Coordinates of N, CA and C in Angstrom, one line a residue:
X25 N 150.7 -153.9 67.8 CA 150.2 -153.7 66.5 C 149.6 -152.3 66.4
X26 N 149.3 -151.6 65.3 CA 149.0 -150.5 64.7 C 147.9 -150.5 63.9
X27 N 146.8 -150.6 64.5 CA 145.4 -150.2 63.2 C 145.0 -149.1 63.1
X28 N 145.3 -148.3 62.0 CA 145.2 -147.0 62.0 C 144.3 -146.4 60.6
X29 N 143.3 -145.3 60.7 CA 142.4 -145.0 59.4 C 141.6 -145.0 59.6
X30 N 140.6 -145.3 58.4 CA 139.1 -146.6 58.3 C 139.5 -147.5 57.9
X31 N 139.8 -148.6 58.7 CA 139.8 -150.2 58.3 C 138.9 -150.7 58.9
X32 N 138.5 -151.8 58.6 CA 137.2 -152.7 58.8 C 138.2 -154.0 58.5
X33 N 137.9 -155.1 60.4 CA 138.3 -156.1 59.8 C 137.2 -157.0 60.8
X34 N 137.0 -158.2 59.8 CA 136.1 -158.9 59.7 C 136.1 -159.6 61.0
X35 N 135.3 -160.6 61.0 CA 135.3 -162.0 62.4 C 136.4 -162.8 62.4
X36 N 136.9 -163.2 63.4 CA 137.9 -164.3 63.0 C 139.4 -164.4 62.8
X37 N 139.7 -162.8 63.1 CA 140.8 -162.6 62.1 C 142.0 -162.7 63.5
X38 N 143.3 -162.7 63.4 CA 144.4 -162.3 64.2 C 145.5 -161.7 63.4
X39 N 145.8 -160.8 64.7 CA 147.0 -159.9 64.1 C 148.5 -159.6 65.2
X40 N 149.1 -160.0 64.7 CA 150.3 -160.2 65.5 C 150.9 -159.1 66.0
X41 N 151.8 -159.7 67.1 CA 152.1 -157.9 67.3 C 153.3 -157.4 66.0
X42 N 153.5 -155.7 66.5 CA 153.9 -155.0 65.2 C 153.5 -154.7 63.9
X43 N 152.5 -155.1 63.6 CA 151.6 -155.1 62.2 C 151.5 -153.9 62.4
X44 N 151.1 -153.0 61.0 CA 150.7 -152.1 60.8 C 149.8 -152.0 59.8
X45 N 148.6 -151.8 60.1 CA 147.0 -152.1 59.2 C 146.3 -150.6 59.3
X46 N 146.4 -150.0 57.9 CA 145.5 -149.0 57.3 C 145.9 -147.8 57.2
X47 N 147.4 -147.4 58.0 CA 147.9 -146.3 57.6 C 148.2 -145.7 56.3
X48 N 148.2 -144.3 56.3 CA 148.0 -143.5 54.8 C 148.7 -144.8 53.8
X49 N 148.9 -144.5 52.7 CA 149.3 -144.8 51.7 C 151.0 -144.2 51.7
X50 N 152.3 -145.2 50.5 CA 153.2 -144.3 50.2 C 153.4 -144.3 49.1
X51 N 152.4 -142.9 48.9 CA 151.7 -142.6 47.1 C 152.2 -141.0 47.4
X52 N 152.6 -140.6 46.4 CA 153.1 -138.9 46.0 C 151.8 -138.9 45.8
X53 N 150.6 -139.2 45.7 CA 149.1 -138.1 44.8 C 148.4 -138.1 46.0
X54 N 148.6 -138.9 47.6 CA 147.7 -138.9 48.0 C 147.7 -137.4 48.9
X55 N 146.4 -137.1 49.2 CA 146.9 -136.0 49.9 C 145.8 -135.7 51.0
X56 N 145.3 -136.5 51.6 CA 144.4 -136.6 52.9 C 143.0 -137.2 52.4
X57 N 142.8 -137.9 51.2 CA 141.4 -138.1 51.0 C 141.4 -138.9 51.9
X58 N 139.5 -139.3 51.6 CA 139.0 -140.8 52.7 C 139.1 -141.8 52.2
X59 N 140.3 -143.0 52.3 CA 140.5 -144.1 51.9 C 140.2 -145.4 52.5
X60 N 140.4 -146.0 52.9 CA 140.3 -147.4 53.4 C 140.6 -148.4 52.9
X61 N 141.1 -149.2 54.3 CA 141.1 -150.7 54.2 C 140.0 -151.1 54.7
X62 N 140.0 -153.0 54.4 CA 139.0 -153.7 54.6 C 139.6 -155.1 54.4
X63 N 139.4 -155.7 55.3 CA 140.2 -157.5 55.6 C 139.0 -158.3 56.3
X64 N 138.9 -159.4 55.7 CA 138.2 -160.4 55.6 C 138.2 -161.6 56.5
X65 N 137.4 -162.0 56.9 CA 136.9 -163.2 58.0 C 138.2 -163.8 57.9
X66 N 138.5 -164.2 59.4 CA 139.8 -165.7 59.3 C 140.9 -165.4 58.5
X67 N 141.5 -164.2 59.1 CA 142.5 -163.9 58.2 C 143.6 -163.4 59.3
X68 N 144.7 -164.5 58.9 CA 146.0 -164.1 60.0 C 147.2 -163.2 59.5
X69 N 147.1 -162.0 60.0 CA 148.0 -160.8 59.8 C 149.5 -161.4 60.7
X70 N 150.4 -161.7 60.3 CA 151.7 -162.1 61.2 C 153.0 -161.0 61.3
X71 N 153.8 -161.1 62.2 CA 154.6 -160.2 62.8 C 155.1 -158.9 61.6
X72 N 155.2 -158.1 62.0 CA 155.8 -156.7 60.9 C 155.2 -156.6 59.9
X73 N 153.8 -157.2 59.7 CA 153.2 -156.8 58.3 C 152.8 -155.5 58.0
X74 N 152.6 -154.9 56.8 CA 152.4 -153.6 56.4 C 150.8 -153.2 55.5
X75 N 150.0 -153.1 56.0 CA 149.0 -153.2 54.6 C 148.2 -151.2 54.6
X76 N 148.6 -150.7 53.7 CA 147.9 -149.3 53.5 C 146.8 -149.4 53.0
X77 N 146.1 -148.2 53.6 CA 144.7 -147.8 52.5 C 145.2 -147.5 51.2
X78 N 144.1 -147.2 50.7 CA 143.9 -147.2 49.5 C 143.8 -145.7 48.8
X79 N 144.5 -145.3 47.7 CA 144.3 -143.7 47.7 C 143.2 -143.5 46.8
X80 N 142.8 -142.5 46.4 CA 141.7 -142.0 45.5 C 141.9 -142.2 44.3
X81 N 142.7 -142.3 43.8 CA 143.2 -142.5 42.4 C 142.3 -143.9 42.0
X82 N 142.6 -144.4 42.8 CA 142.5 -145.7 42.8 C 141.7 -147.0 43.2
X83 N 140.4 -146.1 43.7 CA 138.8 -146.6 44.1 C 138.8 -146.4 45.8
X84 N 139.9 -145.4 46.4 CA 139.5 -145.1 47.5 C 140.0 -146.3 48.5
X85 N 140.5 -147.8 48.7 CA 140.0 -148.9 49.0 C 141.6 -149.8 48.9
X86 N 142.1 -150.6 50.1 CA 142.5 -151.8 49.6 C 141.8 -152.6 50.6
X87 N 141.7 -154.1 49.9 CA 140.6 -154.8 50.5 C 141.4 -156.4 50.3
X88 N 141.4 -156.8 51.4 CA 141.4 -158.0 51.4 C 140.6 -159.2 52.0
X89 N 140.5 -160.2 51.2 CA 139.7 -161.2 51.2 C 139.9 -162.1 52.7
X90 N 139.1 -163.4 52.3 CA 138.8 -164.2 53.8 C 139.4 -165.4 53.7
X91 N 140.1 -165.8 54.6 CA 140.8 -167.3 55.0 C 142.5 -166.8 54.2
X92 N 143.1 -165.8 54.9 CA 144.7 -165.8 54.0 C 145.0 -165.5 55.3
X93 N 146.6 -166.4 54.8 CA 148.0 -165.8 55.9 C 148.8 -165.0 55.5
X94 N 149.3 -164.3 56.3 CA 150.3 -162.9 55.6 C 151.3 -163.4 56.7
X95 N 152.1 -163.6 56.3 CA 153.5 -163.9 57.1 C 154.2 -162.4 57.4
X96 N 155.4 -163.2 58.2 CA 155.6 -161.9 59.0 C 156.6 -160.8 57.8
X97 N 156.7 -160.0 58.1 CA 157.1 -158.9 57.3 C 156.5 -158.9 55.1
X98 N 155.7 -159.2 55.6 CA 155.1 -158.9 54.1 C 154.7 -157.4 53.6
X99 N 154.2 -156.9 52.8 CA 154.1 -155.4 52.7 C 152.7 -155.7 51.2
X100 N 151.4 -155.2 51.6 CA 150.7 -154.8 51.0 C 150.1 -153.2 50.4
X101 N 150.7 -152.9 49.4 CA 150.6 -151.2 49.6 C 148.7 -150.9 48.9
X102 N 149.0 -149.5 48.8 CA 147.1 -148.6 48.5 C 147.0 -149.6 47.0
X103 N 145.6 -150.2 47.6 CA 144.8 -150.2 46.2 C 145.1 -151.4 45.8
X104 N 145.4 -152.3 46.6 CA 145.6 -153.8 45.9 C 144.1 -154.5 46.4
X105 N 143.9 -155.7 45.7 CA 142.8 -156.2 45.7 C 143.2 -157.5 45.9
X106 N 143.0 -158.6 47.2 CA 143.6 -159.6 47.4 C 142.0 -160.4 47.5
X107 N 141.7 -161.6 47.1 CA 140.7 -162.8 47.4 C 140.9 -163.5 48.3
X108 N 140.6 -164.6 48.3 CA 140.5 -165.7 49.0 C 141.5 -166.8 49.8
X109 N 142.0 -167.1 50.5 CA 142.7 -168.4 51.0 C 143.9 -168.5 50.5
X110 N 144.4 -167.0 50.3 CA 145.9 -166.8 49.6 C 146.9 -166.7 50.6
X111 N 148.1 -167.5 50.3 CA 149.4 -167.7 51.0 C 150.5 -166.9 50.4
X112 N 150.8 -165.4 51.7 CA 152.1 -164.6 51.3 C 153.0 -165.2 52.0
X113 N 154.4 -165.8 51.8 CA 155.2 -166.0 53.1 C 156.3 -164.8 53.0
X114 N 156.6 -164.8 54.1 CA 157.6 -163.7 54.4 C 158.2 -163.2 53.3
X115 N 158.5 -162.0 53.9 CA 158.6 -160.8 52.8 C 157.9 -160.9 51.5
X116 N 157.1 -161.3 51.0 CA 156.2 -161.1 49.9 C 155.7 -159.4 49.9
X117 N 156.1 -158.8 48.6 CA 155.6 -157.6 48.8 C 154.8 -157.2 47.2
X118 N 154.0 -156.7 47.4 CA 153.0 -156.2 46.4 C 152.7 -154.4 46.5
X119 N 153.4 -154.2 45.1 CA 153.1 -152.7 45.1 C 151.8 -152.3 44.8
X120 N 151.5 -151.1 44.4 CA 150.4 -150.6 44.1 C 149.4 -151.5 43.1
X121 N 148.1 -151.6 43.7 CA 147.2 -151.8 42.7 C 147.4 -153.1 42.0
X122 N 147.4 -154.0 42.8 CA 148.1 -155.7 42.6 C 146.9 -156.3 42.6
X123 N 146.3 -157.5 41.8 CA 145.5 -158.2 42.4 C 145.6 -159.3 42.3
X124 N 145.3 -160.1 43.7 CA 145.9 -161.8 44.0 C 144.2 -162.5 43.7
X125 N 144.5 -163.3 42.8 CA 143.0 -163.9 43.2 C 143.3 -165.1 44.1
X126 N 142.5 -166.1 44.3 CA 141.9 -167.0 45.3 C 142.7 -168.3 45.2
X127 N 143.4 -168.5 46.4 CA 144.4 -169.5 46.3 C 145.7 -169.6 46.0
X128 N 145.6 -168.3 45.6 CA 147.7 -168.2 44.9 C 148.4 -168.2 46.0
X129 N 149.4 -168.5 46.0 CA 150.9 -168.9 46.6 C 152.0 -167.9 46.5
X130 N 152.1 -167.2 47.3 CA 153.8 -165.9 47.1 C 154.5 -166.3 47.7
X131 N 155.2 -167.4 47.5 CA 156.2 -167.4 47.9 C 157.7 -166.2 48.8
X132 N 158.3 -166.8 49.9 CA 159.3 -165.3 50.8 C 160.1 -164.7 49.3
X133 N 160.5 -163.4 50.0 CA 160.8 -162.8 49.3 C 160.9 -162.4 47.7
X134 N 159.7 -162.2 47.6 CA 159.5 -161.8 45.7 C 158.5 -160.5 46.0
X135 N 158.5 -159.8 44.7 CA 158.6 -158.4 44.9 C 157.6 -158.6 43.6
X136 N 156.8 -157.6 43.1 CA 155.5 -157.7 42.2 C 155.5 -156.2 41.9
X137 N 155.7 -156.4 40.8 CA 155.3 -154.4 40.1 C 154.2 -154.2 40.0
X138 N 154.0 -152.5 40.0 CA 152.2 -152.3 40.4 C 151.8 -152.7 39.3
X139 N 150.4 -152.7 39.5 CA 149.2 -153.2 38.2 C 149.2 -154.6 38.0
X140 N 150.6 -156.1 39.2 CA 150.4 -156.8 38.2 C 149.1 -157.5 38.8
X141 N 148.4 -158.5 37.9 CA 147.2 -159.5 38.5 C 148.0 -160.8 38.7
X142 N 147.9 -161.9 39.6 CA 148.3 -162.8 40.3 C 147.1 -163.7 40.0
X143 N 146.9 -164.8 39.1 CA 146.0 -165.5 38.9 C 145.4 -166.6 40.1
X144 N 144.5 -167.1 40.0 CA 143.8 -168.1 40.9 C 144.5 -169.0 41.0
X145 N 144.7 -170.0 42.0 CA 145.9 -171.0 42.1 C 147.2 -170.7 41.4
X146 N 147.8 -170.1 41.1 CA 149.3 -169.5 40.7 C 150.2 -169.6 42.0
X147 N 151.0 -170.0 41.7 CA 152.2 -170.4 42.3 C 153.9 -169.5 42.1
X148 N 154.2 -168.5 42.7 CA 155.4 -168.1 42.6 C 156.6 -168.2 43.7
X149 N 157.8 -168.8 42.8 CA 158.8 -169.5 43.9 C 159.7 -168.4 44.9
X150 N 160.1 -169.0 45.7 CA 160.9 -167.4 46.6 C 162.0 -167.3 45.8
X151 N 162.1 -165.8 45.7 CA 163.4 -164.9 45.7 C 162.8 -164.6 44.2
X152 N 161.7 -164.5 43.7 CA 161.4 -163.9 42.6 C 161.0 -162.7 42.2
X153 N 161.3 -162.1 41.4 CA 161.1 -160.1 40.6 C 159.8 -160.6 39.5
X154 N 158.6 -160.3 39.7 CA 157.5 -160.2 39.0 C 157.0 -159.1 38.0
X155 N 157.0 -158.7 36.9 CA 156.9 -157.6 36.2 C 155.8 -157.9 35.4
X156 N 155.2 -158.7 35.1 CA 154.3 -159.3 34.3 C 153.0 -159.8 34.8
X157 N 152.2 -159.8 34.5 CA 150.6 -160.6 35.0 C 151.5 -162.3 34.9
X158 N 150.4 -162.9 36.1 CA 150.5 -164.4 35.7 C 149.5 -165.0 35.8
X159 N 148.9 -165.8 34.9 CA 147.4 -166.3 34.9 C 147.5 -167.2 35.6
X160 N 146.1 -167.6 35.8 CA 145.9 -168.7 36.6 C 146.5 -170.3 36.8
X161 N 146.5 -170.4 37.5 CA 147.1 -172.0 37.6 C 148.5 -171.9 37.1
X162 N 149.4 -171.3 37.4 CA 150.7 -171.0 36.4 C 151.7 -171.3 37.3
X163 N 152.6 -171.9 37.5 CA 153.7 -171.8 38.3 C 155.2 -170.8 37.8
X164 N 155.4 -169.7 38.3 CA 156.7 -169.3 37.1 C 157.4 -168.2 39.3
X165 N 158.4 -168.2 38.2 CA 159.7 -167.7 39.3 C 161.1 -167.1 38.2
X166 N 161.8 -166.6 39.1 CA 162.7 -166.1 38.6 C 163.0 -164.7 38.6
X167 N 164.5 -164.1 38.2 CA 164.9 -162.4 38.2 C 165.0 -162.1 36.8
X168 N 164.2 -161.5 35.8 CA 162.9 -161.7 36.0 C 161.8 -163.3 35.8
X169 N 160.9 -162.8 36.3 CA 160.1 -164.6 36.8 C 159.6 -164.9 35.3
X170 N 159.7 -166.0 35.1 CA 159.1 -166.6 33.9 C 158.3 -168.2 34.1
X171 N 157.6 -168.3 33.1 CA 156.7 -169.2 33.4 C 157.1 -171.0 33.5
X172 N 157.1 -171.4 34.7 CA 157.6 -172.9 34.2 C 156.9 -174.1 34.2
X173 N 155.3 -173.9 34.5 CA 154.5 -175.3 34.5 C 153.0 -174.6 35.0
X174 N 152.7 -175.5 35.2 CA 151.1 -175.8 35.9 C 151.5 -176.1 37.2
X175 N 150.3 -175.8 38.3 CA 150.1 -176.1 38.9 C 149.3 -177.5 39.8
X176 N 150.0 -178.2 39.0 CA 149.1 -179.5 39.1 C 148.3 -180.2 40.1
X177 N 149.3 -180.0 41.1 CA 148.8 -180.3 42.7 C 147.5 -179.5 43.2
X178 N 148.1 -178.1 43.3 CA 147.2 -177.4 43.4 C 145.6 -177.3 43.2
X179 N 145.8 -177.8 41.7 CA 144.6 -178.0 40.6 C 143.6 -179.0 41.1
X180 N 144.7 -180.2 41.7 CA 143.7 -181.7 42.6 C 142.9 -181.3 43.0
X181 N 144.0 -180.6 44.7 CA 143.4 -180.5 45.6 C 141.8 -179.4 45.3
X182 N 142.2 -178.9 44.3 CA 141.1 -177.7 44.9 C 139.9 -178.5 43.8
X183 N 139.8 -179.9 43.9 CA 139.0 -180.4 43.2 C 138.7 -180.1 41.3
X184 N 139.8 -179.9 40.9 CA 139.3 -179.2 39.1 C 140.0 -180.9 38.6
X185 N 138.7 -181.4 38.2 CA 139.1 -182.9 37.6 C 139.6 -183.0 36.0
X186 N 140.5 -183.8 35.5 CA 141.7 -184.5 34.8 C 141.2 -183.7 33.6
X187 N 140.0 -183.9 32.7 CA 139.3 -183.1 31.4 C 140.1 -181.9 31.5
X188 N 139.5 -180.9 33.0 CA 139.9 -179.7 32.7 C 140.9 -179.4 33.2
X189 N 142.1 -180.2 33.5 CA 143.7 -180.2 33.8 C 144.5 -180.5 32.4
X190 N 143.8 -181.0 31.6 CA 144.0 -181.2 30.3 C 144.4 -180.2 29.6
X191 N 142.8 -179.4 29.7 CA 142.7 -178.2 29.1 C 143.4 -176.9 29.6
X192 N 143.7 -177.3 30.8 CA 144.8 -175.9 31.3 C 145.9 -176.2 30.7
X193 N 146.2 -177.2 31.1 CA 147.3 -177.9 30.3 C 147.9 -177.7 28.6
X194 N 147.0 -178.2 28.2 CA 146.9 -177.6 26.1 C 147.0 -176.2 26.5
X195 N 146.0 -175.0 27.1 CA 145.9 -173.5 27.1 C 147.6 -173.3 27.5
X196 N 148.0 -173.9 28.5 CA 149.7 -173.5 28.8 C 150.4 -173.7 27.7
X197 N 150.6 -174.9 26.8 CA 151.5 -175.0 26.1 C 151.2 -174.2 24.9
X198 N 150.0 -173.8 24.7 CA 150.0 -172.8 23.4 C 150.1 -171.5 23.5
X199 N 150.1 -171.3 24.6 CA 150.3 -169.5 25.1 C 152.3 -169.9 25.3
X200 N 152.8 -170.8 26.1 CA 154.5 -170.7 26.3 C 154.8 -171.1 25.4
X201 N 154.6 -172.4 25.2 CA 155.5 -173.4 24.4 C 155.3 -173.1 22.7
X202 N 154.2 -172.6 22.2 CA 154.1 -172.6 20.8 C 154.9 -172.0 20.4
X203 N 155.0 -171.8 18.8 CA 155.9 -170.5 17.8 C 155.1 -169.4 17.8
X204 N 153.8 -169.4 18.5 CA 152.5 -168.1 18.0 C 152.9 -166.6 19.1
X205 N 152.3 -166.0 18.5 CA 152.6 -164.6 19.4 C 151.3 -164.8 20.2
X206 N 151.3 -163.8 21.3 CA 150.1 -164.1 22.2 C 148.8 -163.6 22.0
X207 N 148.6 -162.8 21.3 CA 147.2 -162.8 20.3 C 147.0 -163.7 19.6
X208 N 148.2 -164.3 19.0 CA 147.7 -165.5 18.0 C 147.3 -166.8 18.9
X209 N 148.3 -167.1 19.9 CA 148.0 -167.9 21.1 C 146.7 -167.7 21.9
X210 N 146.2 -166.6 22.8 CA 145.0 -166.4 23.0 C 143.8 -167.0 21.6
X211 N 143.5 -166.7 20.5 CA 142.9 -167.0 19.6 C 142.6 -168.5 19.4
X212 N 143.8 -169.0 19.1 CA 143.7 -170.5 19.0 C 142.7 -171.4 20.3
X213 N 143.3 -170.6 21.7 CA 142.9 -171.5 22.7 C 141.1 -170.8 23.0
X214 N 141.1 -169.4 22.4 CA 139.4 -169.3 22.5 C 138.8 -170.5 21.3
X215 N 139.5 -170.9 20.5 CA 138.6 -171.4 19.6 C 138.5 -173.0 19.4
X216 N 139.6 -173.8 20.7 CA 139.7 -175.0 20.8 C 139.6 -175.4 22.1
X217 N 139.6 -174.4 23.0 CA 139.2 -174.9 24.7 C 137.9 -174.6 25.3
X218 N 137.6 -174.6 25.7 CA 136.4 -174.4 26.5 C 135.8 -174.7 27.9
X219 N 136.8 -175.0 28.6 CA 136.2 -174.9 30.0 C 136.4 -173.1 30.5
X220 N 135.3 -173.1 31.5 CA 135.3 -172.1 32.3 C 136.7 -171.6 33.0
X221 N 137.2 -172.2 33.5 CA 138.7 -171.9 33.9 C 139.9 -172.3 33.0
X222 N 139.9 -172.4 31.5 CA 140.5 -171.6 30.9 C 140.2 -170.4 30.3

């Protein structure tokens, strides 16, 4: 394996052989600043992974969180922002400036355009092209990925009880399933839902 830069990696963590952790960025703007990575407690890096620093553009920084598996050949590029107890499996790749929150699911081989955000328990199926943000608790897939349910299992286990499975639930169908545009859709569900995790 290859740890190369300023990276900082936490307690706990394993990294397989062939990894490559913290090398430059492959960004046209970068041009020698001081960037870094940074990887989090209990976190298994697996065979051929790729994760760069972070360029200036872009807060100097990619950082990833504590308790995730990165399967083997995955690719994290500069400036993504990864959380918590997130599952990439093979080839999962994330371009520039991505961010996974806590618990999501990447399914092998799916590809993510820069800027997109990856919601909290979100679920994306293999062999999927991502161009779009996906909120939380969302299950969607596809060339390009589109939304197809909840994450309901998910939702159990990580203890979020039936009221507010409900309510993700109503928030999903009025943002996909309604006739409303998604301003009108966001609107309705600020003014009829109310849990925290919607």
């Amino acid at each position: 394996a290859t740890i190369d830069g300023r990276t900082t990696i936490d307690e706990d963590c394993h990294v397989f052989p062939y990894a490559s952790l913290g090398t430059i960025p492959q960004d046209l703007t970068f041009h020698g600043e001081m960037v870094y990575l940074e990887i989090g407690r209990k976190t298994t890096i697996r065979e051929y992974v790729t994760i760069n620093c972070g360029t200036e553009k872009g807060g100097n920084y990619t950082r990833i969180g504590s308790g995730n598996l990165i399967m083997a050949y995955c690719h994290i590029a500069h400036n993504c922002l990864l959380g918590n107890d997130i599952i990439m499996v093979n080839q999962a790749s994330l371009t520039g400036h991505c961010v996974v929150e806590d618990r999501a699911f990447l399914s092998g081989m799916t590809g993510f355009h820069q800027f997109t955000r990856i919601g909290t328990l979100a679920m994306v199926s293999a062999l999927s092209a991502i161009n779009k943000d996906i909120p939380p608790y969302v299950i969607c897939g596809g060339r390009p990925a589109v939304a197809q349910g909840i994450n309901v299992v998910g939702m159990r286990r990580a203890g979020i009880g039936p009221q507010v499975r409900a309510e993700i639930k109503e928030a999903y169908k009025l943002l996909y399933r309604s006739s409303m545009n998604v301003s009108q859709a966001l609107e309705a569900i600020k003014q009829s839902l109310k849990s925290p995790e919607v």
